[in-house]
Coordinates of C-alpha atoms in Angstrom, one line a residue:
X1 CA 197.2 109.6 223.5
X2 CA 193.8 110.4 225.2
X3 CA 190.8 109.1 224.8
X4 CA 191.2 105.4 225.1
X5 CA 192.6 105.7 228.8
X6 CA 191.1 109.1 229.6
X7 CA 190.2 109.1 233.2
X8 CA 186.9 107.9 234.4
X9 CA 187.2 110.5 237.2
X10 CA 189.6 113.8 236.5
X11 CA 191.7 114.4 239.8
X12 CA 192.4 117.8 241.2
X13 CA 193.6 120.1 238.8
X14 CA 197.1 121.4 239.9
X15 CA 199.7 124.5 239.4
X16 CA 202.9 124.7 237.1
X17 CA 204.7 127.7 237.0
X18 CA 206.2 128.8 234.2
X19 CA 210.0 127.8 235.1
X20 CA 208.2 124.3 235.3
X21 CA 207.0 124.3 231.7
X22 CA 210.0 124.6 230.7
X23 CA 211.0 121.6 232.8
X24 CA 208.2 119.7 231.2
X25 CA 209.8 119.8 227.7
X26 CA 212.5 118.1 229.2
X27 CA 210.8 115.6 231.0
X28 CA 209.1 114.9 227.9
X29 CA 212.6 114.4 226.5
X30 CA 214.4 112.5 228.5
X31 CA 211.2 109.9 228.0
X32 CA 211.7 109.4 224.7
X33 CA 209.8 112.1 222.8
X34 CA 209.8 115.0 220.3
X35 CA 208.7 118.0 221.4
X36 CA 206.9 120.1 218.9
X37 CA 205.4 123.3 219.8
X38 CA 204.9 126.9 218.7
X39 CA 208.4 129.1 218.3
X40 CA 208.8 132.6 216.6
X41 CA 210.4 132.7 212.9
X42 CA 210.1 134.0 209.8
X43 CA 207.5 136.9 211.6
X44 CA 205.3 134.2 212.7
X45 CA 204.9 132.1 215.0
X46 CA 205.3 128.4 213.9
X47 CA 205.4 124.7 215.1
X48 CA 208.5 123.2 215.3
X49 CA 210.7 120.8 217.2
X50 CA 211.7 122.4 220.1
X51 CA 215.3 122.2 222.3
X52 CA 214.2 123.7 225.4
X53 CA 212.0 126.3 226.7
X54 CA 213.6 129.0 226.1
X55 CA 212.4 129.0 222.0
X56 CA 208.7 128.9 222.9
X57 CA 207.3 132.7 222.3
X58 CA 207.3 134.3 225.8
X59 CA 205.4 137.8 225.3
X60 CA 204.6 137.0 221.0
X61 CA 201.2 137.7 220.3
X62 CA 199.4 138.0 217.0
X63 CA 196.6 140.4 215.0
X64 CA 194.2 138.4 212.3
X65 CA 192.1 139.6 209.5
X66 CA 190.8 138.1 206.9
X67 CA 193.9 137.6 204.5
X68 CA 196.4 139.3 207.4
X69 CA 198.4 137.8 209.9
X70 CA 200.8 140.2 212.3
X71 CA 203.3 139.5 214.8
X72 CA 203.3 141.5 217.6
X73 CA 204.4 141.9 220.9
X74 CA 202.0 141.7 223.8
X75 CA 202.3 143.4 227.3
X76 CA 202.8 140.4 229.4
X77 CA 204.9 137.4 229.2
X78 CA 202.2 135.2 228.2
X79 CA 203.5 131.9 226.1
X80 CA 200.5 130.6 224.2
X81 CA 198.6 134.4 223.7
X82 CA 197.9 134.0 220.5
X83 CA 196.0 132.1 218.1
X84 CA 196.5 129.5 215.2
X85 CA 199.1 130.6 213.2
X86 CA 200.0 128.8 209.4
X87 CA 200.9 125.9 210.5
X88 CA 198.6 123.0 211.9
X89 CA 199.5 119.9 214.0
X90 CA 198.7 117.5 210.3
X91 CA 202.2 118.5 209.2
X92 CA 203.4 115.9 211.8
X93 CA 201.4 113.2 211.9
X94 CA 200.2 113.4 208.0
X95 CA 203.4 114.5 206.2
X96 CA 203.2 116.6 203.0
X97 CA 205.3 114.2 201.4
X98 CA 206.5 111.0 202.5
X99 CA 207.8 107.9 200.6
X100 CA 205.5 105.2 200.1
X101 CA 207.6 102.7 198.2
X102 CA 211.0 102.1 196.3
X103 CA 213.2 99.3 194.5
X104 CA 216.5 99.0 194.4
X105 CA 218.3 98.9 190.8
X106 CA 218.1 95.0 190.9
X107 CA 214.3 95.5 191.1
X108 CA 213.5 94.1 194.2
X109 CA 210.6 96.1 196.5
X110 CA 212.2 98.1 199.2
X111 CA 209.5 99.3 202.3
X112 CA 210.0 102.9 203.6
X113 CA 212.0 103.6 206.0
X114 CA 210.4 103.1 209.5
X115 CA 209.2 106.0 211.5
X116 CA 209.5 105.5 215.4
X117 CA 209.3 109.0 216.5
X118 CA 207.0 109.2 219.2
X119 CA 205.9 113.2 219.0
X120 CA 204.7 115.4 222.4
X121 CA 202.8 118.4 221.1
X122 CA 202.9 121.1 223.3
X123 CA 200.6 123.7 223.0
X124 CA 197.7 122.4 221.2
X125 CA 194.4 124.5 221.2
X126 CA 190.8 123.4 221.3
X127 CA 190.2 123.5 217.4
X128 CA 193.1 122.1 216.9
X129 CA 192.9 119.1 218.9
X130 CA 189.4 118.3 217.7
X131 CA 190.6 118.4 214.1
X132 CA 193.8 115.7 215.6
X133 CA 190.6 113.3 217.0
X134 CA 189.1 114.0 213.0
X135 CA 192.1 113.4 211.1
X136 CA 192.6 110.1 213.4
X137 CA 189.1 108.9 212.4
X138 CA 189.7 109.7 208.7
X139 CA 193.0 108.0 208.3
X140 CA 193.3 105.4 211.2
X141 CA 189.8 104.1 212.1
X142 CA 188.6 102.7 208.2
X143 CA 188.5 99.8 206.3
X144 CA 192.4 100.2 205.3
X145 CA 193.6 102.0 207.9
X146 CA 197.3 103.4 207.0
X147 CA 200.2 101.7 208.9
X148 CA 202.7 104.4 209.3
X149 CA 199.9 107.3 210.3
X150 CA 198.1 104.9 212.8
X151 CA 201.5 104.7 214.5
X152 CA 201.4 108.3 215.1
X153 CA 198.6 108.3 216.4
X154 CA 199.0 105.8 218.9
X155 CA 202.3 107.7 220.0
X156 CA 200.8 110.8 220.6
X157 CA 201.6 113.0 224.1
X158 CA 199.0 116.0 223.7
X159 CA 199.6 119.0 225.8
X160 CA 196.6 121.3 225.0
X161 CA 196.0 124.7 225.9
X162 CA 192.7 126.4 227.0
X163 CA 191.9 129.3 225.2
X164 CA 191.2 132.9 227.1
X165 CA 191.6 135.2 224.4
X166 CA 190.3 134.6 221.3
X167 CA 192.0 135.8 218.2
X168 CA 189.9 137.9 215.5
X169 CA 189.4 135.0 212.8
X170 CA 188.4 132.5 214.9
X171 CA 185.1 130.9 215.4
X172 CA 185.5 127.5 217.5
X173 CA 182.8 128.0 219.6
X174 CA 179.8 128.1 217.4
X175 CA 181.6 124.8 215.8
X176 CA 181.8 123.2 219.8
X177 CA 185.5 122.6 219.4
X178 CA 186.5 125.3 221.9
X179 CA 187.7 127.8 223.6
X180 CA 188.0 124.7 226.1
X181 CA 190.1 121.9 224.5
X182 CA 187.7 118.6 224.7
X183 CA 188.3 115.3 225.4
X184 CA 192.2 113.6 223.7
X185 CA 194.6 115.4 225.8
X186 CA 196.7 113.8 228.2
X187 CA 197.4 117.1 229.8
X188 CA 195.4 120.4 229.3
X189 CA 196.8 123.8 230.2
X190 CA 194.8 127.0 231.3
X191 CA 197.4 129.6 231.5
X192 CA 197.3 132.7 233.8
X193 CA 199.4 135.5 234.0
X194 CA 198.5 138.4 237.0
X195 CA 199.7 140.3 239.9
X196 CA 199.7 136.9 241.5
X197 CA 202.1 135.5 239.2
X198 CA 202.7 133.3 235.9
X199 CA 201.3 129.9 235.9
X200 CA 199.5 127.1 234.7
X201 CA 196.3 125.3 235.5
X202 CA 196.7 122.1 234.9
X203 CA 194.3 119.1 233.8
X204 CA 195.1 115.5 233.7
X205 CA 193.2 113.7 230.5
X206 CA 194.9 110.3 230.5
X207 CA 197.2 107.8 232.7
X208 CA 200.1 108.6 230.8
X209 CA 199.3 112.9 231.8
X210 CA 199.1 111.7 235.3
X211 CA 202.6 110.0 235.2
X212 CA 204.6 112.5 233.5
X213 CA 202.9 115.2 236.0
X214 CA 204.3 113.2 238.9
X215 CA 207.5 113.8 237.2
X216 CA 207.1 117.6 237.8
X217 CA 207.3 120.1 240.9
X218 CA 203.8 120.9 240.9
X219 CA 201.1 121.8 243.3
X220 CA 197.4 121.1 244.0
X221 CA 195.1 124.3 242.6
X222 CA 192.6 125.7 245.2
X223 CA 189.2 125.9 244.0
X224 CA 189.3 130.1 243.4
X225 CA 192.2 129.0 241.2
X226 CA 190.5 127.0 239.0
X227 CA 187.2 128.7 239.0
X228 CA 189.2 131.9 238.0
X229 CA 190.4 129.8 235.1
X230 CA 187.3 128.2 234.0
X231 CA 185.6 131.3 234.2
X232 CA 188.6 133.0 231.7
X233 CA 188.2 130.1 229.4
X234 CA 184.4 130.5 229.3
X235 CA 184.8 134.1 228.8
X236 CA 186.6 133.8 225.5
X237 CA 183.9 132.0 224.2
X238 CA 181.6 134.7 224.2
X239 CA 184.1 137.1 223.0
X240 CA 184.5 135.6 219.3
X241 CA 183.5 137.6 216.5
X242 CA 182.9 135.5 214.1
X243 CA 180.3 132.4 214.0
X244 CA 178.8 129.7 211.5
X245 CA 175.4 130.5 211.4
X246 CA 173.5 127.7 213.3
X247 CA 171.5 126.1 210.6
X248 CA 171.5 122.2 209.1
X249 CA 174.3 123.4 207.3
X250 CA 174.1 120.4 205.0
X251 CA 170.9 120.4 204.0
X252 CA 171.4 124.3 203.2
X253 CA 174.4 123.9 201.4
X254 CA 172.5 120.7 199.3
X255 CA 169.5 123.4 198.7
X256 CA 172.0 126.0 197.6
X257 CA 173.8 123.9 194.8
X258 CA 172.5 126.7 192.4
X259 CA 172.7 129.8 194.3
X260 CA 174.2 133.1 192.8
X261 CA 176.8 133.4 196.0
X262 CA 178.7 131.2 194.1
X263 CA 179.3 133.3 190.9
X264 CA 180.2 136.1 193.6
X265 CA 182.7 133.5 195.1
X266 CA 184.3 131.9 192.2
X267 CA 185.1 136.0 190.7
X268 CA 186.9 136.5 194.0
X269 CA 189.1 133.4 194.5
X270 CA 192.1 132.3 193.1
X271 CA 191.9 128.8 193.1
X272 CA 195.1 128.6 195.1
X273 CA 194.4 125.9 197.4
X274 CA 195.8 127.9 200.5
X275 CA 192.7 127.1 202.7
X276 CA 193.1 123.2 201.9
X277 CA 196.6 123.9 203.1
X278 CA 196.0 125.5 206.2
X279 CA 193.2 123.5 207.0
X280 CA 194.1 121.2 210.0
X281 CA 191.6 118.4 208.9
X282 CA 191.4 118.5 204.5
X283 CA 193.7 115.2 204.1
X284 CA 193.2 114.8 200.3
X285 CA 196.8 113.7 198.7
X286 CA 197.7 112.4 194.6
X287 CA 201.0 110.3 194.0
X288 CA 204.2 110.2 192.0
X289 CA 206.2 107.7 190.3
X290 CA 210.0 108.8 190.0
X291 CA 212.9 107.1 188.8
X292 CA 216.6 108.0 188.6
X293 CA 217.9 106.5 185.4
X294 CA 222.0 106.8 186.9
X295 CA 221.5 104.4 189.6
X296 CA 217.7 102.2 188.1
X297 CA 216.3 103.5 191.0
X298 CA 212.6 104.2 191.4
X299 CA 209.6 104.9 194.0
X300 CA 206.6 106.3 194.9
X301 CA 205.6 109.3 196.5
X302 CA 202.6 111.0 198.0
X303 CA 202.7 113.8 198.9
X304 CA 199.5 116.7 199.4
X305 CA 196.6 117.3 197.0
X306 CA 193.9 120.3 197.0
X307 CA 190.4 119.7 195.3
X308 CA 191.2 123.3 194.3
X309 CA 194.0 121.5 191.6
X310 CA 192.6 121.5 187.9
X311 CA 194.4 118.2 187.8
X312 CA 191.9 116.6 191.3
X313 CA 189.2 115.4 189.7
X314 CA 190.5 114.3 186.1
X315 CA 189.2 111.7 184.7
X316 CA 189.3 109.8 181.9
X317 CA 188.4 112.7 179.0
X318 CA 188.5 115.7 181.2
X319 CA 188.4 117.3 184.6
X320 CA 184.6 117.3 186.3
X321 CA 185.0 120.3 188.4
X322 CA 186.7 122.7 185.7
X323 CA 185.5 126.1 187.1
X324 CA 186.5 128.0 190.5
X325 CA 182.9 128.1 190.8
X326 CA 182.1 124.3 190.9
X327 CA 185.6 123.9 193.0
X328 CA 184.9 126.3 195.7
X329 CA 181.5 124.9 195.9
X330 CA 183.1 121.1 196.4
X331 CA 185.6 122.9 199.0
X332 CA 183.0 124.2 201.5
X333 CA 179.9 121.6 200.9
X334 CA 182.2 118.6 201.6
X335 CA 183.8 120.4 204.6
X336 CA 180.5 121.7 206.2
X337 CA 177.8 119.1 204.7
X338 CA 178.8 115.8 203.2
X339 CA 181.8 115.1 205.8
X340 CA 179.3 114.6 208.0
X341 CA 177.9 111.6 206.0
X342 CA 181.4 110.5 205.7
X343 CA 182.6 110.4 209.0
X344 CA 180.3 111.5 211.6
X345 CA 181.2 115.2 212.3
X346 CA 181.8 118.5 210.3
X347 CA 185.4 118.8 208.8
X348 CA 185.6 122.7 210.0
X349 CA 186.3 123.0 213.8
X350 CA 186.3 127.0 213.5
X351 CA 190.1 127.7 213.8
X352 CA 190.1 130.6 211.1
X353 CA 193.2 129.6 208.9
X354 CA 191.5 129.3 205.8
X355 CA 190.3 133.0 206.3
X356 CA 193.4 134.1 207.6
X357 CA 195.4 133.2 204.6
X358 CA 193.3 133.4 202.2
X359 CA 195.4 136.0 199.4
X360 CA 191.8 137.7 198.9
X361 CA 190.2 137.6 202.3
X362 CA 187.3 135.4 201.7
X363 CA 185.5 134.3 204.8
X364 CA 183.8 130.6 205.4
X365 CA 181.8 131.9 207.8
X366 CA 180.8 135.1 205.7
X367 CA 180.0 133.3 202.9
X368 CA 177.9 130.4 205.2
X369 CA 175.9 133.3 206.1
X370 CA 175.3 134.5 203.1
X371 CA 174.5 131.1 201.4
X372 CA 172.1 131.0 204.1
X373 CA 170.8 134.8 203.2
X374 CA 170.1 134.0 199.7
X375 CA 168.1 130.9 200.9
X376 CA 166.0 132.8 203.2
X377 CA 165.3 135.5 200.3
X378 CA 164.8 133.1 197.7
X379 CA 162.2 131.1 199.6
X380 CA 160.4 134.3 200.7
X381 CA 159.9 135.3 197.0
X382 CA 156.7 135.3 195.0
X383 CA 156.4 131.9 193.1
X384 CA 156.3 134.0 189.9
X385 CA 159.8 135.1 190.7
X386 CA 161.8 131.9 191.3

């Protein structure tokens, strides 16, 4: 995938039309990968595997709120007009539950099984593929680097999608993630439908993009074509509604250890753990032991964790963060301030899930803002009053 034999030099961007995205899934399959991409079910739209093109959601858009999520159907034929949806891109390349270890009933130590799937994800926005490149650093790039996810990794086909309409909850572009995806893919789309036709802009991110396009009936862009679809990506930028506020987000979030917001937070949320869920980049997992006394089998499992879980932060005597109060506060200062002393970046790349399906609506950016609010008020207060 991407960035280790990105291009030094991009060539000319060039023209699918939609019949021919449909021939790229099976290009992709007939070299040896799994094509995952977005689909409709269950009223949503979803990522799945996918058979052909034919289950990708021609004319499916979607309406966001904070806490809401709506299918609906647009008035074009457009395939990727709409934004994130529950699902992120982690389910595939950092399972919710996968099998670490097992014995069989003599005792001896049996490996998992081995994972060769080599996946080709079709359809990937600009958030999203900044939180694949942050998920990569977190689980393949460290000191003990895990085996089976690396693998994944270094499998990878990335088809990502430029955005041109943004959806109502989300906020990329204050977090520089999008609307344009950034540097990983191997091929980017910039999709167009018009009086002139349906089609796809296409950008070529790596060596392996280049080949598989040559394996395509395709055409060279003319520049008006591709400044038409730059100029549509760029335009969605400044159409977002919603926006971090562009502070030093961790040092505000240090300073506001004791604000009030956080009383206001904690009486609103649940403690569900939805937005670690959603969240394309929060990694966090626990373990299991199990054993089946029939057979003397046994094994380990791990499987997804939320710091939002009474259970996360037990230690020996009692749990450290035993209020929604201190757990919320862990959430959003760890994903906004301390990840960055971690592993170089923010851990939010704006995609809106967490608001999205959160049961109770609460907004990150909303409540940034307000963080940031109290700050300003607080400083700005006689000394007598502090």
């Amino acid at each position: 995938m991407g960035i280790a034999d990105s291009h030094p030099d991009p060539p000319t961007p060039a023209i699918l039309s939609r019949a021919h995205l449909d021939r790229l899934i099976e290009v992709l399959q007939t070299e040896g990968y799994r094509v995952v991409g977005p689909t409709v079910r269950d009223d949503a739209i979803v990522l799945d595997e996918l058979g052909s093109g034919r289950e990708l959601p021609d004319g499916w858009g979607v309406s966001t709120a904070p806490g809401r999520y709506r299918l609906r159907r647009r008035d074009d034929t457009a395939v990727f007009g709409h934004s994130a949806g529950p699902q992120s891109w982690k389910q595939f390349l950092h399972p919710a539950r996968q099998q670490l270890w097992s014995t069989a009933p003599d005792g001896s130590y049996r490996p998992p099984p081995a994972d060769e799937t080599r996946y080709a994800f079709l359809g990937v926005r600009g958030c999203d593929l900044a939180a694949i490149g942050i998920l990569g650093t977190v689980l393949t790039r460290g000191a003990h680097p895990d085996g089976a996810t690396a693998r994944r990794f270094r499998g990878l086909f990335v088809v990502a999608v430029n955005c041109t309409e943004p959806g109502e909850v989300c906020f990329c572009a204050s977090m520089a993630t999008g609307p344009a995806a950034g540097p990983g893919y191997d091929l980017g789309l910039t999709e167009r439908v018009d009086e002139q036709g349906h089609r796809f802009l296409v950008d070529v991110g790596t060596d392996e993009g280049a080949r598989i396009l040559d394996l395509l009936p395709h055409r060279d862009a003319t520049a008006d074509e591709a400044t038409e679809a730059r100029d549509a990506v760029a335009a969605a930028g400044d159409r977002m509604g919603r926006s971090m506020p562009e502070v030093d987000l961790r040092a505000m979030l240090r300073d506001a250890r004791e604000a009030d917001v956080w009383d206001d937070v904690a009486d609103r949320c649940l403690t569900c753990g939805n937005c670690t869920m959603v969240c394309p980049t929060c990694f966090c997992t626990s373990t299991e032991d199990v054993t089946d006394l029939a057979d003397g089998h046994a094994g380990r499992w791990q499987h997804w964790a939320s710091c939002f879980e009474p259970d996360f932060s037990y230690i020996h005597g009692g749990d450290v963060r035993a209020s929604g109060r201190s757990r919320y506060r862990q959430w959003i200062s760890h994903k906004l301030g301390t990840w960055h002393d971690q592993f170089g970046s923010s851990g939010c790349v704006g995609c809106g899930r967490c608001i999205d399906w959160c049961p109770v609506g609460i907004d990150i950016t909303a409540e940034a803002a307000r963080l940031t609010g109290a700050l300003a008020t607080h400083d700005d207060e006689p000394d007598g009053h502090r």
